[in-house]
Amino acid sequence: MAAASASSPTALLLLLLSCIAFLCSSSEAYDYPPLADGLSFDFYDATCPLVEHLVRLYLEQAFGNDTGLAAGLLRVHFHDCFVQGCDGSILLDGSAGGPSEKDAPPNLTLRPAAFKAIDELQALITAACGHVVSCADVAALAARDSVYLSGGPDYEVPLGRRDGLSYATMEAVLSFIPPPTSNVTDLIDLFGKLDLDAYDLVSLSGAHTIGIAHCASFENRLFPAQDPTLDQTFAENLYLTCPVANTSNTTVLDVRSPDAFDDEYYVDLLNRKGLFTSDQGLYTDARTQPTVTGFAVDQSLFFEKFVYSMTKMGQLSVLTGDQGEIRKNCSAINAVDDFLWSVVDGDGGESKLL
Ligand code: HEM
């Protein structure tokens, strides 16, 4: 009798709920910045309580097949938020109306696998809950799980973003996605335009603890002459990857622990093994050096500040309430009928499968 009840649907549901409760309570308590109007940590509690669980389960499996996907998803969220706010506009494909954000040069190295994963997640979530979760929120949750499942902090994500109805121009992308050749003054100025400070700059750059870069992103440090701030052995290895200018080879961003979300990126900077001018500058510039050193010696401090800065970044110019829409397919704006439904459905409303 006991065995029969343990395998009953009710028992399985209870087991699932207790797993979810465990997952929810497993995130450590971090400090968060004030939440943007319209966003909340429990936004989908009534309409899609399993959403975070679905994203995590899907990504746990997906990262098993493709470790680099975590870095790809983290970068997509950054490129979404810095240009026109976290509105999922980076996810849109181009149309007859013109090229999309994806087609702008800084976005050409975003991973197709990351866009595919977000599309698949949205389909999964819609099948479970109906048409209630925005693609911008899926991207934010996927970024958090990329951090956590790579060994980084598990933190809460404010939810309730709505999806934008248009993508940004190429000029906007070029103005807000910083090139890797940027110096610290350029970066502080750009981050300042988004109300992010030098501290946010250093903590968010710590995302370069995972992932890869193409030679084109750092060959300014190799050709025509070697950047004197590069560690000599590190430079010699980079020349092996990029023997001449204009190759399409890649190397890892954090030479000490390429796939682990940890504070080793900052140790790289102390050892003059930062890959981009924009990375190494954080240690050579007196304004940011103390923060780099602080993170290099204290990973918990880095995690704490990273969570705070990511939450700030994740709330940039968000659309909420009846703005924008809940996109059905993350790569395309809804057809007119879908748009009307998603406005009627609104936030926190009853879920409807369209
Ligand atoms: C501070 C200014 C930043 C600059 C100049 C910068 C620049 C770049 C560049 C040039 C690449 C490599 C592109 C390639 O050659 O394939 C890259 C990769 C990456 N960036 Fe940044 N980035 C910055 C900030 C950020 C932030 C704030 C995040 C996330 C919070 C981030 C996450 C990543 C990740 C995870 C990768 C690896 C992507 C992959 O392996 O697919 N970056 N970044």
CSV table of N, CA, C and O in Angstrom, one decimal, residues 3-52:
chain,number,residue,atom,x,y,z
A,3,ALA,N,4.0,1.4,-0.9
A,3,ALA,CA,4.8,1.5,-2.1
A,3,ALA,C,3.9,2.0,-3.2
A,3,ALA,O,4.3,2.9,-4.0
A,4,ALA,N,2.6,1.6,-3.3
A,4,ALA,CA,1.7,2.0,-4.3
A,4,ALA,C,1.5,3.5,-4.2
A,4,ALA,O,1.5,4.3,-5.2
A,5,SER,N,1.3,4.1,-3.0
A,5,SER,CA,1.1,5.5,-2.8
A,5,SER,C,2.3,6.3,-3.2
A,5,SER,O,2.2,7.4,-3.7
A,6,ALA,N,3.5,5.7,-3.0
A,6,ALA,CA,4.7,6.5,-3.3
A,6,ALA,C,4.9,6.8,-4.7
A,6,ALA,O,5.5,7.7,-5.2
A,7,SER,N,4.3,5.8,-5.6
A,7,SER,CA,4.4,6.1,-7.0
A,7,SER,C,3.2,6.7,-7.6
A,7,SER,O,3.0,6.8,-8.8
A,8,SER,N,2.2,7.1,-6.7
A,8,SER,CA,1.0,7.7,-7.3
A,8,SER,C,1.3,9.1,-7.8
A,8,SER,O,2.2,9.7,-7.4
A,9,PRO,N,0.4,9.6,-8.7
A,9,PRO,CA,0.6,10.9,-9.2
A,9,PRO,C,0.7,12.0,-8.2
A,9,PRO,O,1.5,12.9,-8.2
A,10,THR,N,-0.1,11.8,-7.1
A,10,THR,CA,0.0,12.8,-6.0
A,10,THR,C,1.3,12.8,-5.3
A,10,THR,O,1.9,13.9,-5.1
A,11,ALA,N,1.9,11.6,-5.1
A,11,ALA,CA,3.2,11.5,-4.4
A,11,ALA,C,4.2,12.1,-5.3
A,11,ALA,O,5.1,12.8,-4.9
A,12,LEU,N,4.1,11.8,-6.6
A,12,LEU,CA,5.1,12.4,-7.5
A,12,LEU,C,5.1,13.9,-7.6
A,12,LEU,O,6.1,14.6,-7.6
A,13,LEU,N,3.8,14.4,-7.5
A,13,LEU,CA,3.7,15.9,-7.5
A,13,LEU,C,4.3,16.5,-6.3
A,13,LEU,O,5.0,17.5,-6.3
A,14,LEU,N,4.1,15.8,-5.1
A,14,LEU,CA,4.6,16.3,-3.9
A,14,LEU,C,6.2,16.3,-3.9
A,14,LEU,O,6.8,17.2,-3.5
A,15,LEU,N,6.7,15.2,-4.5
A,15,LEU,CA,8.1,15.1,-4.7
A,15,LEU,C,8.7,16.2,-5.5
A,15,LEU,O,9.6,16.9,-5.2
A,16,LEU,N,8.0,16.5,-6.6
A,16,LEU,CA,8.4,17.5,-7.5
A,16,LEU,C,8.4,18.9,-6.8
A,16,LEU,O,9.3,19.7,-6.9
A,17,LEU,N,7.3,19.1,-6.1
A,17,LEU,CA,7.1,20.4,-5.4
A,17,LEU,C,8.2,20.5,-4.3
A,17,LEU,O,8.8,21.6,-4.1
A,18,SER,N,8.6,19.4,-3.6
A,18,SER,CA,9.6,19.6,-2.6
A,18,SER,C,10.9,19.8,-3.2
A,18,SER,O,11.8,20.5,-2.7
A,19,CYS,N,11.2,19.2,-4.4
A,19,CYS,CA,12.4,19.5,-5.2
A,19,CYS,C,12.5,21.0,-5.5
A,19,CYS,O,13.5,21.6,-5.4
A,20,ILE,N,11.3,21.5,-6.0
A,20,ILE,CA,11.3,22.9,-6.4
A,20,ILE,C,11.5,23.8,-5.1
A,20,ILE,O,12.3,24.7,-5.2
A,21,ALA,N,10.9,23.4,-4.0
A,21,ALA,CA,11.1,24.2,-2.8
A,21,ALA,C,12.6,24.2,-2.4
A,21,ALA,O,13.2,25.2,-2.1
A,22,PHE,N,13.2,23.0,-2.6
A,22,PHE,CA,14.6,22.9,-2.3
A,22,PHE,C,15.4,23.8,-3.2
A,22,PHE,O,16.3,24.6,-2.8
A,23,LEU,N,15.1,23.8,-4.5
A,23,LEU,CA,15.8,24.6,-5.5
A,23,LEU,C,15.7,26.1,-5.1
A,23,LEU,O,16.6,26.8,-5.2
A,24,CYS,N,14.5,26.5,-4.8
A,24,CYS,CA,14.2,27.9,-4.5
A,24,CYS,C,15.0,28.3,-3.3
A,24,CYS,O,15.6,29.4,-3.3
A,25,SER,N,15.0,27.4,-2.3
A,25,SER,CA,15.7,27.9,-1.0
A,25,SER,C,17.2,27.7,-1.1
A,25,SER,O,17.9,28.1,-0.2
A,26,SER,N,17.7,27.0,-2.2
A,26,SER,CA,19.1,26.8,-2.2
A,26,SER,C,19.9,28.1,-2.7
A,26,SER,O,21.1,28.1,-2.5
A,27,SER,N,19.2,29.1,-3.2
A,27,SER,CA,19.9,30.3,-3.6
A,27,SER,C,20.3,31.1,-2.3
A,27,SER,O,19.4,31.2,-1.5
A,28,GLU,N,21.5,31.5,-2.3
A,28,GLU,CA,22.0,32.2,-1.1
A,28,GLU,C,21.3,33.6,-1.0
A,28,GLU,O,20.9,34.1,-2.0
A,29,ALA,N,21.4,34.2,0.2
A,29,ALA,CA,20.8,35.5,0.3
A,29,ALA,C,21.8,36.6,-0.2
A,29,ALA,O,22.9,36.6,0.4
A,30,TYR,N,21.5,37.3,-1.2
A,30,TYR,CA,22.4,38.3,-1.7
A,30,TYR,C,21.7,39.7,-1.6
A,30,TYR,O,20.4,39.7,-1.5
A,31,ASP,N,22.4,40.7,-1.7
A,31,ASP,CA,21.8,42.1,-1.7
A,31,ASP,C,21.4,42.4,-3.2
A,31,ASP,O,22.2,42.1,-4.1
A,32,TYR,N,20.3,43.0,-3.3
A,32,TYR,CA,19.8,43.3,-4.7
A,32,TYR,C,19.6,44.8,-4.7
A,32,TYR,O,19.2,45.4,-3.7
A,33,PRO,N,19.8,45.4,-5.9
A,33,PRO,CA,19.4,46.8,-6.0
A,33,PRO,C,17.9,47.0,-6.0
A,33,PRO,O,17.2,45.9,-6.1
A,34,PRO,N,17.3,48.2,-5.9
A,34,PRO,CA,15.9,48.3,-5.9
A,34,PRO,C,15.3,47.7,-7.2
A,34,PRO,O,16.0,47.8,-8.3
A,35,LEU,N,14.2,47.1,-7.2
A,35,LEU,CA,13.6,46.5,-8.4
A,35,LEU,C,12.8,47.6,-9.2
A,35,LEU,O,12.2,48.5,-8.6
A,36,ALA,N,12.9,47.4,-10.5
A,36,ALA,CA,12.2,48.4,-11.4
A,36,ALA,C,10.7,48.2,-11.2
A,36,ALA,O,10.3,47.1,-10.9
A,37,ASP,N,10.0,49.3,-11.4
A,37,ASP,CA,8.5,49.2,-11.3
A,37,ASP,C,8.0,48.1,-12.3
A,37,ASP,O,8.4,48.1,-13.4
A,38,GLY,N,7.2,47.3,-11.8
A,38,GLY,CA,6.6,46.3,-12.6
A,38,GLY,C,7.3,44.9,-12.6
A,38,GLY,O,6.8,43.9,-13.1
A,39,LEU,N,8.5,44.9,-12.0
A,39,LEU,CA,9.2,43.6,-11.9
A,39,LEU,C,9.1,43.1,-10.5
A,39,LEU,O,9.1,43.9,-9.6
A,40,SER,N,9.1,41.8,-10.4
A,40,SER,CA,9.1,41.2,-9.0
A,40,SER,C,9.7,39.8,-9.1
A,40,SER,O,9.8,39.2,-10.2
A,41,PHE,N,10.2,39.3,-8.0
A,41,PHE,CA,10.8,38.0,-7.9
A,41,PHE,C,9.7,36.9,-8.1
A,41,PHE,O,10.1,35.8,-8.5
A,42,ASP,N,8.5,37.2,-7.8
A,42,ASP,CA,7.4,36.1,-7.8
A,42,ASP,C,6.4,36.4,-8.9
A,42,ASP,O,5.3,36.0,-8.9
A,43,PHE,N,6.9,37.1,-10.0
A,43,PHE,CA,6.0,37.5,-11.0
A,43,PHE,C,5.2,36.3,-11.6
A,43,PHE,O,4.0,36.5,-11.9
A,44,TYR,N,5.8,35.2,-11.8
A,44,TYR,CA,5.1,34.1,-12.5
A,44,TYR,C,4.6,33.0,-11.5
A,44,TYR,O,4.2,32.0,-11.9
A,45,ASP,N,4.6,33.4,-10.2
A,45,ASP,CA,4.1,32.4,-9.2
A,45,ASP,C,2.7,31.9,-9.5
A,45,ASP,O,2.4,30.7,-9.3
A,46,ALA,N,1.8,32.8,-9.9
A,46,ALA,CA,0.4,32.3,-10.2
A,46,ALA,C,0.3,31.8,-11.6
A,46,ALA,O,-0.5,30.8,-11.8
A,47,THR,N,1.0,32.3,-12.6
A,47,THR,CA,0.8,32.0,-14.0
A,47,THR,C,1.7,30.9,-14.5
A,47,THR,O,1.3,30.2,-15.5
A,48,CYS,N,2.9,30.8,-14.0
A,48,CYS,CA,3.8,29.7,-14.5
A,48,CYS,C,4.8,29.4,-13.4
A,48,CYS,O,6.0,29.7,-13.5
A,49,PRO,N,4.3,28.8,-12.3
A,49,PRO,CA,5.2,28.5,-11.2
A,49,PRO,C,6.4,27.6,-11.5
A,49,PRO,O,7.4,27.7,-10.7
A,50,LEU,N,6.3,26.9,-12.5
A,50,LEU,CA,7.4,26.0,-12.8
A,50,LEU,C,8.5,26.6,-13.8
A,50,LEU,O,9.5,25.9,-14.1
A,51,VAL,N,8.3,27.8,-14.1
A,51,VAL,CA,9.2,28.4,-15.2
A,51,VAL,C,10.7,28.2,-14.9
A,51,VAL,O,11.5,27.8,-15.7
A,52,GLU,N,11.1,28.6,-13.6
A,52,GLU,CA,12.5,28.6,-13.3
A,52,GLU,C,13.0,27.1,-13.3
A,52,GLU,O,14.2,26.9,-13.7
